[in-house]
Tab-separated table of C-alpha atoms and ligand atoms in Angstrom:
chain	number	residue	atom	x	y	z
A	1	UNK	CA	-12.642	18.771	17.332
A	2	UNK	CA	-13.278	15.490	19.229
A	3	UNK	CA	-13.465	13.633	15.640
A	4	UNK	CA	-11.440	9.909	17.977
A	5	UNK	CA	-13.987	10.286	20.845
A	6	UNK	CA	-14.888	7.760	22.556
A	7	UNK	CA	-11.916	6.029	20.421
A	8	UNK	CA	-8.924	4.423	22.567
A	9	UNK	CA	-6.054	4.144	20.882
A	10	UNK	CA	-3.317	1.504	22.781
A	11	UNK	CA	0.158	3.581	21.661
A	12	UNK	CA	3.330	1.120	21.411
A	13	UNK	CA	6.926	2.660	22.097
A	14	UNK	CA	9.519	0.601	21.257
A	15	UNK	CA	13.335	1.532	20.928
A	16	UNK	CA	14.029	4.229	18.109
A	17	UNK	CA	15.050	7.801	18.321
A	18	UNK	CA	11.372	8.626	16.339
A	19	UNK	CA	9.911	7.678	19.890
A	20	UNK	CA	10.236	11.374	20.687
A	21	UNK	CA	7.468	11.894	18.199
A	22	UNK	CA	5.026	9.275	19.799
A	23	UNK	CA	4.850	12.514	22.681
A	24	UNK	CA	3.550	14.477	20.203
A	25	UNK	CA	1.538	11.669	18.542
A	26	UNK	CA	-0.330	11.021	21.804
A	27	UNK	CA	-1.310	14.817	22.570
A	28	UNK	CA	-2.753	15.329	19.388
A	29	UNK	CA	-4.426	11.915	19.379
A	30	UNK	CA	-5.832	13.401	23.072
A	31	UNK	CA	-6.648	17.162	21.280
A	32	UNK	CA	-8.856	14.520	18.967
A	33	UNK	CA	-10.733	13.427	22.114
A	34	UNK	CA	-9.293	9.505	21.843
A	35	UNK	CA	-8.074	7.955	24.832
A	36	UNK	CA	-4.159	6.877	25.040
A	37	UNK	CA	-3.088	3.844	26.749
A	38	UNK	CA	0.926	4.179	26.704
A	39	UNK	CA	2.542	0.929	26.488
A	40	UNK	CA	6.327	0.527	26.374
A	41	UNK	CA	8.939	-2.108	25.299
A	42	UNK	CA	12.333	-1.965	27.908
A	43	UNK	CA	14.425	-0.088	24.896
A	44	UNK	CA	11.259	2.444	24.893
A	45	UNK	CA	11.676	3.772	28.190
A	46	UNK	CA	15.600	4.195	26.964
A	47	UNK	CA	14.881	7.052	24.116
A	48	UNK	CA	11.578	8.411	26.295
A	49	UNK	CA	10.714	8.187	30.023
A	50	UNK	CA	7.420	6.864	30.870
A	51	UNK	CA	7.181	9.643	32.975
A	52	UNK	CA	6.691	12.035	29.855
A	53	UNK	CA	4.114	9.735	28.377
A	54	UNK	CA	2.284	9.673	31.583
A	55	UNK	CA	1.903	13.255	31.887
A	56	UNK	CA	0.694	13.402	28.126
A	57	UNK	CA	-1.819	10.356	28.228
A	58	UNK	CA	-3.087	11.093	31.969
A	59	UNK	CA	-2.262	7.717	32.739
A	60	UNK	CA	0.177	5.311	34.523
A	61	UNK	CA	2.337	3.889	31.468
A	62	UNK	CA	2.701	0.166	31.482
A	63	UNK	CA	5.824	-1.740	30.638
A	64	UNK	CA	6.233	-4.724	32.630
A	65	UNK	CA	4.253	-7.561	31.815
A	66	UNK	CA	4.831	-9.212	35.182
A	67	UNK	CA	3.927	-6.188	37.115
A	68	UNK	CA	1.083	-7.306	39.834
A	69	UNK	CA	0.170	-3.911	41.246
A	70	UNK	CA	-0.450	-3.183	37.230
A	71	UNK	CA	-2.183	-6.277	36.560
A	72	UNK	CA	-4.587	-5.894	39.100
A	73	UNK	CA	-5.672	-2.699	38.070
A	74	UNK	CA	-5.998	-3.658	34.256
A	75	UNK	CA	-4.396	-6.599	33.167
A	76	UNK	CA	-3.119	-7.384	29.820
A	77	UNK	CA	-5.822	-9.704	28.165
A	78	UNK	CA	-8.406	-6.698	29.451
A	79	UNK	CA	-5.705	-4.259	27.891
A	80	UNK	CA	-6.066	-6.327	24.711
A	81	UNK	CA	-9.783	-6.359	24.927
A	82	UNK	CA	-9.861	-2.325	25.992
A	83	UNK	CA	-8.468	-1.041	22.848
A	84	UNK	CA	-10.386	-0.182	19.340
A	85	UNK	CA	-6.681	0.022	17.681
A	86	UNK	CA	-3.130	-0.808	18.708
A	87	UNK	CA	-0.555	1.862	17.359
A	88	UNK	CA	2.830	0.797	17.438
A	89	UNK	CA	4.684	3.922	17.037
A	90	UNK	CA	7.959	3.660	16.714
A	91	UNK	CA	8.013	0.535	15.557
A	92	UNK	CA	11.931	-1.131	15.683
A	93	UNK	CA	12.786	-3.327	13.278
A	94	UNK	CA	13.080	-5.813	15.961
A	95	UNK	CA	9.700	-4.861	17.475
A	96	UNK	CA	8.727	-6.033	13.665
A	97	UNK	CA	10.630	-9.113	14.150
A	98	UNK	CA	8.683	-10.632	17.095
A	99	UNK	CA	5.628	-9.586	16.188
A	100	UNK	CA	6.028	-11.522	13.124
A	101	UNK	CA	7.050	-14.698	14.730
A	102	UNK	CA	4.041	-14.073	17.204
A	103	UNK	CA	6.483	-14.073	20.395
A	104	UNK	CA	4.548	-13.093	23.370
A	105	UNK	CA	8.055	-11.696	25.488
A	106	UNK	CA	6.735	-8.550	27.157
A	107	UNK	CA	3.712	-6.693	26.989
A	108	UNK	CA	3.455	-4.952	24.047
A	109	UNK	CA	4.041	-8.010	21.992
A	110	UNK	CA	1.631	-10.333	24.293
A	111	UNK	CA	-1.289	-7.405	24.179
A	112	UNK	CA	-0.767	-7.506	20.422
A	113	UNK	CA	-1.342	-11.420	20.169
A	114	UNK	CA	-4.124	-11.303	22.846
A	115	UNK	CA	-6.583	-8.304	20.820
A	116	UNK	CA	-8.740	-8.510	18.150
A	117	UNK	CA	-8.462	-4.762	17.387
A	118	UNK	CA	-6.974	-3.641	14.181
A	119	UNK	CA	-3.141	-3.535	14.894
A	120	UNK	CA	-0.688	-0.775	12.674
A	121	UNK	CA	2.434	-0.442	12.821
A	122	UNK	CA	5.140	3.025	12.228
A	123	UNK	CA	8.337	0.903	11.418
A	124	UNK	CA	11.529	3.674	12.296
A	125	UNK	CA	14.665	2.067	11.487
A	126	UNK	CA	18.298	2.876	9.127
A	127	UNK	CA	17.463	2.228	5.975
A	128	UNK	CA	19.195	-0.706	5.374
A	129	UNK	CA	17.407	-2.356	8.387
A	130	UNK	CA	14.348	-1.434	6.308
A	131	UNK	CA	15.895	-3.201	2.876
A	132	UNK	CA	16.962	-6.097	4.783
A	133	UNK	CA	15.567	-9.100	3.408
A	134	UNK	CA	14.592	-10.330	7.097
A	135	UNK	CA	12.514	-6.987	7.449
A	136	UNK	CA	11.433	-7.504	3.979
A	137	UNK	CA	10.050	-11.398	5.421
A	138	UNK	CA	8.715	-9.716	8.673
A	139	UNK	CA	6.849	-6.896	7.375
A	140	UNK	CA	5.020	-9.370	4.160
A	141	UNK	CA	3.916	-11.687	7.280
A	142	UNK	CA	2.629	-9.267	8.725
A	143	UNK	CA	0.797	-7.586	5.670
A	144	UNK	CA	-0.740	-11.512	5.323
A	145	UNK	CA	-2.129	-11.179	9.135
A	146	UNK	CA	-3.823	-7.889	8.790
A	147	UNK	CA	-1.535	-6.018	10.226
A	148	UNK	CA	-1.303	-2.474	8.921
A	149	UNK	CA	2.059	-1.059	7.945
A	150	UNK	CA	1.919	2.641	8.141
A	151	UNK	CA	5.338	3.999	6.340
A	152	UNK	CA	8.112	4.477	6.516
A	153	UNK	CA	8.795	7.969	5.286
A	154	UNK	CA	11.949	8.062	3.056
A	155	UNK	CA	14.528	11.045	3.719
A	156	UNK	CA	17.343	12.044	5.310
A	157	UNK	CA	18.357	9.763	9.110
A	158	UNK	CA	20.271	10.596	11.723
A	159	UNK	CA	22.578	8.099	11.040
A	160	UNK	CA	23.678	9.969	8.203
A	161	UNK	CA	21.874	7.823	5.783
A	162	UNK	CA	19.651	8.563	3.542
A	163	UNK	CA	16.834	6.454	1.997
A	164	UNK	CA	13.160	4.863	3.601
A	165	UNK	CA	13.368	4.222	7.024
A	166	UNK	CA	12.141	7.531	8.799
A	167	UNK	CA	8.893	7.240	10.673
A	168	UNK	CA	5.688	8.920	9.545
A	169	UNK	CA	5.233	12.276	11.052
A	170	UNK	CA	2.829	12.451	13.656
A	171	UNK	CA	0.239	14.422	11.203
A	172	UNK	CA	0.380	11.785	8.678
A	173	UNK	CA	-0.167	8.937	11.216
A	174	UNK	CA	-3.275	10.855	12.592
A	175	UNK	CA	-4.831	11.099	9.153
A	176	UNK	CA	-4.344	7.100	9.366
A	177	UNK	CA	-5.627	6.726	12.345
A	178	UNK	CA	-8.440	8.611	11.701
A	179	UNK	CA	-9.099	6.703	8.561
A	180	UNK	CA	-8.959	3.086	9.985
A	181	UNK	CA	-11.405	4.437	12.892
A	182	UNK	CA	-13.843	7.035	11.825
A	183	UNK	CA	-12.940	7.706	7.765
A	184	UNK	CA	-13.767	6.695	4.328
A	185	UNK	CA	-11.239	3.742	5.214
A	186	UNK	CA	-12.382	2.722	8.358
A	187	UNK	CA	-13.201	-1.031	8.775
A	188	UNK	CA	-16.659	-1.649	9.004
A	189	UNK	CA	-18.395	-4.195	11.526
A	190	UNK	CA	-17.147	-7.008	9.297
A	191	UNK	CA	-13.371	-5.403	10.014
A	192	UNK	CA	-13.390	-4.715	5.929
A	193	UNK	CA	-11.870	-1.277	4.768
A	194	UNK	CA	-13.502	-1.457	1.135
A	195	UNK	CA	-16.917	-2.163	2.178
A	196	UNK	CA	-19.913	-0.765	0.004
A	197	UNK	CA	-16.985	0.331	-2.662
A	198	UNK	CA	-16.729	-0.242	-6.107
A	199	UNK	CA	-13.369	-0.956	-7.471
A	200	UNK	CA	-12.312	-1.260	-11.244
A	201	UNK	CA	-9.025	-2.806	-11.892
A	202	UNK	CA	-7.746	-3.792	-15.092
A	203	UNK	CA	-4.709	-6.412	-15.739
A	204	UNK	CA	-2.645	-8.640	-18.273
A	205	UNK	CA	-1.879	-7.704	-21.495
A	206	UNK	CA	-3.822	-6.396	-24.588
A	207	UNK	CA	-3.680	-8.598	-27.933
A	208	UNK	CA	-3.573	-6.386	-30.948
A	209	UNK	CA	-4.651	-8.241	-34.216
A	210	UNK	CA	-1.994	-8.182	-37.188
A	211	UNK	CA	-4.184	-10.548	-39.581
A	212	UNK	CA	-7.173	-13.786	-38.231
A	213	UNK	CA	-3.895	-15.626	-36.554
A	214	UNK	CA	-1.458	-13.048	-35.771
A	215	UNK	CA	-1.528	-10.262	-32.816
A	216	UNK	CA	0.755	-7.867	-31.287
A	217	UNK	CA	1.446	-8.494	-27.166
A	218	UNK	CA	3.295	-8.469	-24.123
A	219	UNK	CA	4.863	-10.935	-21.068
A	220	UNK	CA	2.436	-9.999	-18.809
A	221	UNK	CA	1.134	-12.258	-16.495
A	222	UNK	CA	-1.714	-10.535	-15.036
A	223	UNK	CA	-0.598	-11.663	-11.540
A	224	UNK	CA	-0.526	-8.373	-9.797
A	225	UNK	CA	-3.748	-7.266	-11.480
A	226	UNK	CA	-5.477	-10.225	-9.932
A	227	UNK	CA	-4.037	-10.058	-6.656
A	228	UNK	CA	-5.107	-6.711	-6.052
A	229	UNK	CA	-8.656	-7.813	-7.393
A	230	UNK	CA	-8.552	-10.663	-4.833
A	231	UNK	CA	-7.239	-7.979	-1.685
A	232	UNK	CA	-9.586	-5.165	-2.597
A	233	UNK	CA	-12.594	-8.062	-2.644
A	234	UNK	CA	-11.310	-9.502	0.332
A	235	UNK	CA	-11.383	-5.684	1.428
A	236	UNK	CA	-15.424	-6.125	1.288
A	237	UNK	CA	-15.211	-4.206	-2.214
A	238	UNK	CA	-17.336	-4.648	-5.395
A	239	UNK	CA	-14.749	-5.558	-7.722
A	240	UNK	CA	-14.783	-5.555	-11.567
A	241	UNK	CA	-11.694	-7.127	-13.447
A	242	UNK	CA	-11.175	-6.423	-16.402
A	243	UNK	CA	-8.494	-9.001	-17.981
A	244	UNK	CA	-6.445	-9.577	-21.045
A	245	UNK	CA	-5.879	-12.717	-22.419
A	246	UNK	CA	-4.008	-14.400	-19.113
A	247	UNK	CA	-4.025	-17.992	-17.860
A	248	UNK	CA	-5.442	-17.286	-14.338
A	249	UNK	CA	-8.486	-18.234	-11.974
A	250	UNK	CA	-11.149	-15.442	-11.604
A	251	UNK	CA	-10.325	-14.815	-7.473
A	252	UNK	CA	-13.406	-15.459	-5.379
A	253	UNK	CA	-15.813	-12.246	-5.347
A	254	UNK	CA	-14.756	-10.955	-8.210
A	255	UNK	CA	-16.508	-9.933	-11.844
A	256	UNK	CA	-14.392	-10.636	-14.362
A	257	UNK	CA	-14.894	-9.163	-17.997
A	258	UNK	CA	-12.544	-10.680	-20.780
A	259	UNK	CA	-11.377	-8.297	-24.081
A	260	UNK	CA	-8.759	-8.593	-26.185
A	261	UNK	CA	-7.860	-5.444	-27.600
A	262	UNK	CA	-6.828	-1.898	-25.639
A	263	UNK	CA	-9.887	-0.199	-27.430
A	264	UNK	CA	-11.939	-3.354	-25.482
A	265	UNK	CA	-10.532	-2.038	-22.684
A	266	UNK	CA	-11.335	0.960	-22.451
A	267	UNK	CA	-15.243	0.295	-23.867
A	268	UNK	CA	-15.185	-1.729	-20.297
A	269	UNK	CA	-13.230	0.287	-18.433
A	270	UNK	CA	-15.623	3.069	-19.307
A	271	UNK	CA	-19.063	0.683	-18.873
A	272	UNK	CA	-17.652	-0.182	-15.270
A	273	UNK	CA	-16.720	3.356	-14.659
A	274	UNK	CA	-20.041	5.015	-15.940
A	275	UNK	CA	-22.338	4.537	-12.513
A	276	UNK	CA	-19.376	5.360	-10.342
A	277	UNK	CA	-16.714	3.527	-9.495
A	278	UNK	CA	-15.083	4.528	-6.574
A	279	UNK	CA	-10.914	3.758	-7.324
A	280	UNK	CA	-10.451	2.235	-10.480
A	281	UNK	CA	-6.617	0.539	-10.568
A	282	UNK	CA	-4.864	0.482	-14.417
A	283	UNK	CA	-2.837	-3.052	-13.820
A	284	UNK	CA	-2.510	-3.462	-17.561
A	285	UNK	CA	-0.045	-3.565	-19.656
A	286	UNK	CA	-2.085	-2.042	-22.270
A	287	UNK	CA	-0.034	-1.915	-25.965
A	288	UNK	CA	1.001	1.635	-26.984
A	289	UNK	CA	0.180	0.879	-30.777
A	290	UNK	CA	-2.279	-1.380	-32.974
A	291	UNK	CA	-1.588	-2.514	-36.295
A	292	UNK	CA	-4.002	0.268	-38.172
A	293	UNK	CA	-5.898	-1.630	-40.272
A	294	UNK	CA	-5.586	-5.666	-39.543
A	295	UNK	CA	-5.572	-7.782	-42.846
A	296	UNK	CA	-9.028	-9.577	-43.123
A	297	UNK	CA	-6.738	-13.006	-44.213
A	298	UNK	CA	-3.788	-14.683	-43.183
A	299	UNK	CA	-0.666	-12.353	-44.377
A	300	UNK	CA	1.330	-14.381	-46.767
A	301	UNK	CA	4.967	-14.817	-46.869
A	302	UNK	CA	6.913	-12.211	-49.686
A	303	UNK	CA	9.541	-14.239	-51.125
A	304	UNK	CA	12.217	-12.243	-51.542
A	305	UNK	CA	13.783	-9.878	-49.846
A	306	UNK	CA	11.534	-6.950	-49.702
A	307	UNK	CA	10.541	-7.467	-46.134
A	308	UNK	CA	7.375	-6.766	-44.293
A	309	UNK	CA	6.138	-2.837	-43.184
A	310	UNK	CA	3.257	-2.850	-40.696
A	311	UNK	CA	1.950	0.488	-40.188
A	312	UNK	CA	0.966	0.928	-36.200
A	313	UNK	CA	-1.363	3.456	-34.811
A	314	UNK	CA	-2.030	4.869	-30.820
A	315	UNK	CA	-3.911	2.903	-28.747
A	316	UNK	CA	-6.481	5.394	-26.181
A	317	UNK	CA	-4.668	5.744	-23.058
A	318	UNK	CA	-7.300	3.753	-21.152
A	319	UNK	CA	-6.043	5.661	-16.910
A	320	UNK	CA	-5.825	8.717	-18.446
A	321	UNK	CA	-9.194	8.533	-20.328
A	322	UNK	CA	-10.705	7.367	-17.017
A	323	UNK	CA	-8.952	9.868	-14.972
A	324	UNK	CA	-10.432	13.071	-16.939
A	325	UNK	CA	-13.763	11.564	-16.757
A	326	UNK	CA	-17.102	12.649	-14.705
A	327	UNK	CA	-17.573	10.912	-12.417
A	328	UNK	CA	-14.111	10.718	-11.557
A	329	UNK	CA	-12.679	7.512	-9.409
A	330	UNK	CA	-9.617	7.981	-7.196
A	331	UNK	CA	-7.078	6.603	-9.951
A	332	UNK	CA	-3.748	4.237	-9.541
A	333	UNK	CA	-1.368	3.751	-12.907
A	334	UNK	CA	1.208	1.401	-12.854
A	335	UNK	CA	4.534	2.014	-14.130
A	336	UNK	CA	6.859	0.093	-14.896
A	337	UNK	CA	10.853	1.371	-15.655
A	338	UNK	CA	14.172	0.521	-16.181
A	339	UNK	CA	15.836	3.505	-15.246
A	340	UNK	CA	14.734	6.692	-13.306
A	341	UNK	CA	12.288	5.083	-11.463
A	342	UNK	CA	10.422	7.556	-9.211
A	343	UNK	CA	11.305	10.396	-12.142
A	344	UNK	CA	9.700	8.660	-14.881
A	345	UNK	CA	6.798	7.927	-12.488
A	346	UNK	CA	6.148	11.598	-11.423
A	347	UNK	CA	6.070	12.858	-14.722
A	348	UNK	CA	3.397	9.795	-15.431
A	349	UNK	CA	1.242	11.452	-12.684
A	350	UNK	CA	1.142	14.392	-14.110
A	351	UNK	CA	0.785	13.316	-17.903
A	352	UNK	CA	-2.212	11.360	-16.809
A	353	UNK	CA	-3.666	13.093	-14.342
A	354	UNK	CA	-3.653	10.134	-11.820
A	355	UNK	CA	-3.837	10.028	-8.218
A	356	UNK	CA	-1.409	7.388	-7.442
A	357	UNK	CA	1.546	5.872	-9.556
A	358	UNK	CA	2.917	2.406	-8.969
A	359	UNK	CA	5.945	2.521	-9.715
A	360	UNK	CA	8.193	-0.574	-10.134
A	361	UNK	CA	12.058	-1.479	-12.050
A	362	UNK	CA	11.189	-4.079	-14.626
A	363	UNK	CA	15.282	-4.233	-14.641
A	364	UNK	CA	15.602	-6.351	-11.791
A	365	UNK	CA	15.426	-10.136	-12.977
A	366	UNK	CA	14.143	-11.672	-9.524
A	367	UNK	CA	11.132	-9.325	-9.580
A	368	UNK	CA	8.143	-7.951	-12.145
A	369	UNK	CA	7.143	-9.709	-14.768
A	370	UNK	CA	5.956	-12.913	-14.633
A	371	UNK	CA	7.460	-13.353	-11.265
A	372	UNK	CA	5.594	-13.944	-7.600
A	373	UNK	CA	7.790	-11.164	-5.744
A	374	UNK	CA	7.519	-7.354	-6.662
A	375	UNK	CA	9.546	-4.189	-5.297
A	376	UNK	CA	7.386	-0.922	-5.907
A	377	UNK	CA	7.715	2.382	-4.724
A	378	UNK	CA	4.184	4.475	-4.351
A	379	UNK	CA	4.421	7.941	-5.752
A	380	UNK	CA	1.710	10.877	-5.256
A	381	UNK	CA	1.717	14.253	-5.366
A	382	UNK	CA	2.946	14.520	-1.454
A	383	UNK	CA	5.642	12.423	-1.713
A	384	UNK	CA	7.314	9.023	-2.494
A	385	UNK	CA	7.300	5.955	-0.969
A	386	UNK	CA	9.459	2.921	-1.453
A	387	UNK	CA	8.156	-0.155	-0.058
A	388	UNK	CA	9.829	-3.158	0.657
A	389	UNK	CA	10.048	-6.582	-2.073
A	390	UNK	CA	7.534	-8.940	-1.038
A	391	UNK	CA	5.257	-11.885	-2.960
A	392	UNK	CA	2.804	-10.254	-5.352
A	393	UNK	CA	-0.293	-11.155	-2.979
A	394	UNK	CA	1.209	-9.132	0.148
A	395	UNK	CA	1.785	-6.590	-1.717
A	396	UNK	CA	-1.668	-6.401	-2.913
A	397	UNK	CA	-2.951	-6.268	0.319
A	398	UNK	CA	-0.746	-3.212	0.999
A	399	UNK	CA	-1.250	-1.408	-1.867
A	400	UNK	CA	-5.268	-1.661	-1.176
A	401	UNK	CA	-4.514	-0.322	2.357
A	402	UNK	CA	-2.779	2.513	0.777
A	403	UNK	CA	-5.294	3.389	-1.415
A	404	UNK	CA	-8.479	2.919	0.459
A	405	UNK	CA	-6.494	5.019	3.079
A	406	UNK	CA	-5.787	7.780	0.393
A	407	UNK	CA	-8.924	7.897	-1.393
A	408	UNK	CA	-10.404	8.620	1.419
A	409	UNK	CA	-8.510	11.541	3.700
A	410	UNK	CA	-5.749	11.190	2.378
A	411	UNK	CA	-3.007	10.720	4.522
A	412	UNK	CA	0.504	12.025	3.557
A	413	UNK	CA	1.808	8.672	4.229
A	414	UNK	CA	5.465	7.859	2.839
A	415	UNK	CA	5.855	12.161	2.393
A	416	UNK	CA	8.594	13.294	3.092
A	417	UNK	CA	8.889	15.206	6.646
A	418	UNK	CA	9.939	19.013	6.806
A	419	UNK	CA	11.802	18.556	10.174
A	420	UNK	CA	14.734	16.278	11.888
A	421	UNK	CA	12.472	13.054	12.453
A	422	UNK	CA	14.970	10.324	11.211
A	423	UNK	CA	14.840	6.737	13.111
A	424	UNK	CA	17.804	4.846	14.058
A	425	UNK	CA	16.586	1.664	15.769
A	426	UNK	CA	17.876	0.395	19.057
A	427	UNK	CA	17.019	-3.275	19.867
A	428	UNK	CA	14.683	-4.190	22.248
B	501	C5P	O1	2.401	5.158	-20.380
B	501	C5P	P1	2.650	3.803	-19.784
B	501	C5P	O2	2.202	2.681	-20.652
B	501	C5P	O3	4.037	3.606	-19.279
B	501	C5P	O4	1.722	3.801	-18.465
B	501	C5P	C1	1.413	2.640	-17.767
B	501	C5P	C2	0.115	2.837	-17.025
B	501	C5P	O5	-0.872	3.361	-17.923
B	501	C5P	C3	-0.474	1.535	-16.536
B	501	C5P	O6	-1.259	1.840	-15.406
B	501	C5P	C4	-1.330	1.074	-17.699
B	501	C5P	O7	-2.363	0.201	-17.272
B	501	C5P	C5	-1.870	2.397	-18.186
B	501	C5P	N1	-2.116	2.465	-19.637
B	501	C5P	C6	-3.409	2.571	-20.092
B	501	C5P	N2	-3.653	2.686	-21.433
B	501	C5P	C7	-2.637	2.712	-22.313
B	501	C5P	C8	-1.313	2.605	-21.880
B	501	C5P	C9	-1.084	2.462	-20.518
B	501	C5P	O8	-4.330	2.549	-19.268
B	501	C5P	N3	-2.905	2.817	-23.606
């Protein structure tokens, strides 16, 4: 099926041992009818020759940015200009690195600065290249300039290690590929991958009244609720936020509804939901229990030592409520845990019935609540996905990436692979 034609895709090698998969990542993206441009960084052409690459794409591979016999044929501004996406695949962590700081050095790097295509990237590295906090920096820059970070897979590496690091299988990069050009994700004219979508998010905490000045509540800050409002309405989406009581700005684009209690909630969640929503997003940290019946007056003081019982009943679970409803939205739950992290999560997606669960450890004291940074790891029913710590905003962009790219064809991103696919990167 020629699903990419007339699509041409500019495919980036750099220097990993997953470059043996961009071979088969650039037949299949020809079976698709796309055209292949193969560019190369010098470590590249180490792991793959461009020989190989220029038998699969049909055409001469370019490496050299200083090459005049290659310039004058095409050269690398109308490269930049040629392609509807650049598809760095492996992506090293150094590749990451100079992309980041916007180095034009060779030209890959130059042909990414010069185009005004879409640009995603495969990172393939060890995994604690991946954790690194300078890869942690590089890849939340490059989340804030658009650029779209497709995996890494987590799993065994040929290192030996084990952990995230291994690049996307070739499949799962298609279905993303696919999705940014042709899909239910792909960017419209105004390069916006939400556009015409209706997105429901809730966020903050719930207040649950004990008496006319008491309540029952939580930290939360609403931060990452309103973040990802902000990125999916930046994304060209509809958005309706629900809020909790939280100290924050309504972001720009955005409908905000106020309640107080969970069963508020859920009354809006359920308005906003009824006419179709398309993802709805459960930021909230919702309260588990209500005080059953709130006293009408002010509870007074017992003197003595008899003490105070309050007698606290179940809140409605307000994702899993929305998730068995018809119409149905694509559905995201947050957790968060302080032990058993991608565990605990799972059984959460199945409990509720949810598409996606955001998993994150509320352990960690530099992260979570009340914090700008957040470490989550994405959880589905194909797989896990642990992405790196990064401010609350990048991740938000991410995160609406992810989804918009799931809810749509969903892509096996972050899966774990079946065969021997681990990176190990090799600076370029
Ligand atoms: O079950 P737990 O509270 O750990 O699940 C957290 C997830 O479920 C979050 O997405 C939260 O917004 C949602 N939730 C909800 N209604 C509840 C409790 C949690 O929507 N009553």
């Amino acid at each position: 099926m020629q699903l990419l034609q007339p699509k041409r895709v500019l495919l980036g090698v750099t220097g990993g041992i997953a470059a043996y998969k961009a071979c088969e990542l650039c037949r299949r993206l020809l079976d698709l009818g796309a055209e292949v441009q193969v560019v190369m960084t010098p470590a590249g052409t180490r792991f793959v020759t461009p020989l190989t690459l220029q038998a699969l794409s049909g055409r001469p591979v370019r490496t050299d940015l200083l090459d005049p016999s290659a310039e004058a044929a095409m050269g690398h501004i109308e490269l930049a200009r040629w392609a509807d996406l650049i598809l760095v695949a492996p992506a090293s962590a150094d590749f990451l690195a100079r992309l980041a700081a916007g180095n034009a050095d060779d030209l890959l790097t130059t042909a990414c600065l010069a185009s005004d295509a879409p640009i995603a990237v495969a990172p393939a590295m060890n995994q604690a290249m991946w954790r690194s906090p300078a890869t942690r920096r590089n890849v939340a820059t490059l989340i804030g300039d658009g650029v779209q970070i497709w995996g890494p897979g987590s799993g065994s590496q040929a290192c030996g290690d084990e952990g995230p690091g291994r690049m996307l299988e070739p499949e799962a990069l298609l279905a993303h590929v696919q999705t940014a050009l042709t899909g239910a994700g792909a960017r419209s004219a105004t390069g916006r991958s939400l556009a015409g979508r209706h997105v429901v998010i809730t966020a903050g905490p719930t207040r649950e009244p004990l008496d006319p000045v008491r309540y029952l509540s939580n930290h939360s800050s609403g931060k990452q609720g309103f973040a990802l409002a902000a990125a999916a309405a930046e994304a060209g989406a509809r958005v309706s936020l629900i809020a909790g009581p939280v100290d924050l700005p309504t972001p720009g684009n955005v409908d905000r509804i106020d309640v107080l209690t969970a069963r508020d909630m859920l009354t809006a969640a359920e308005h906003c939901c009824r006419n179709g929503a398309d993802v709805f997003i459960g930021v909230a940290a919702v309260a588990d229990y209500r005080p059953a019946t709130p006293a009408e007056q002010k509870i007074k003081k017992a003197h003595g030592d008899t003490g105070l019982t309050l007698t606290l009943v179940e809140n409605p679970d307000i994702v899993a409520t929305i998730a068995g409803g018809v119409p149905r939205p694509f559905t995201v739950a947050f957790a968060a845990e302080t032990e058993q992290l991608v565990a605990h999560a799972r059984s959460k997606l199945e409990r509720k019935q949810v598409d996606m669960v955001v998993a994150n450890d509320v352990s960690r004291k530099d992260i979570g609540f009340g914090s700008d940074d957040n470490v989550v790891t994405l959880v589905t029913a194909e797989g896990d996905e642990e992405l790196p710590a990064m401010p609350k905003v990048a991740l938000a962009r991410l995160l609406i990436e992810r989804i918009a790219s799931r809810a749509g064809l969903s892509p096996t991103a972050g899966s774990k692979g079946h065969d021997v696919t681990s990176a190990m990167d090799k600076s370029n």
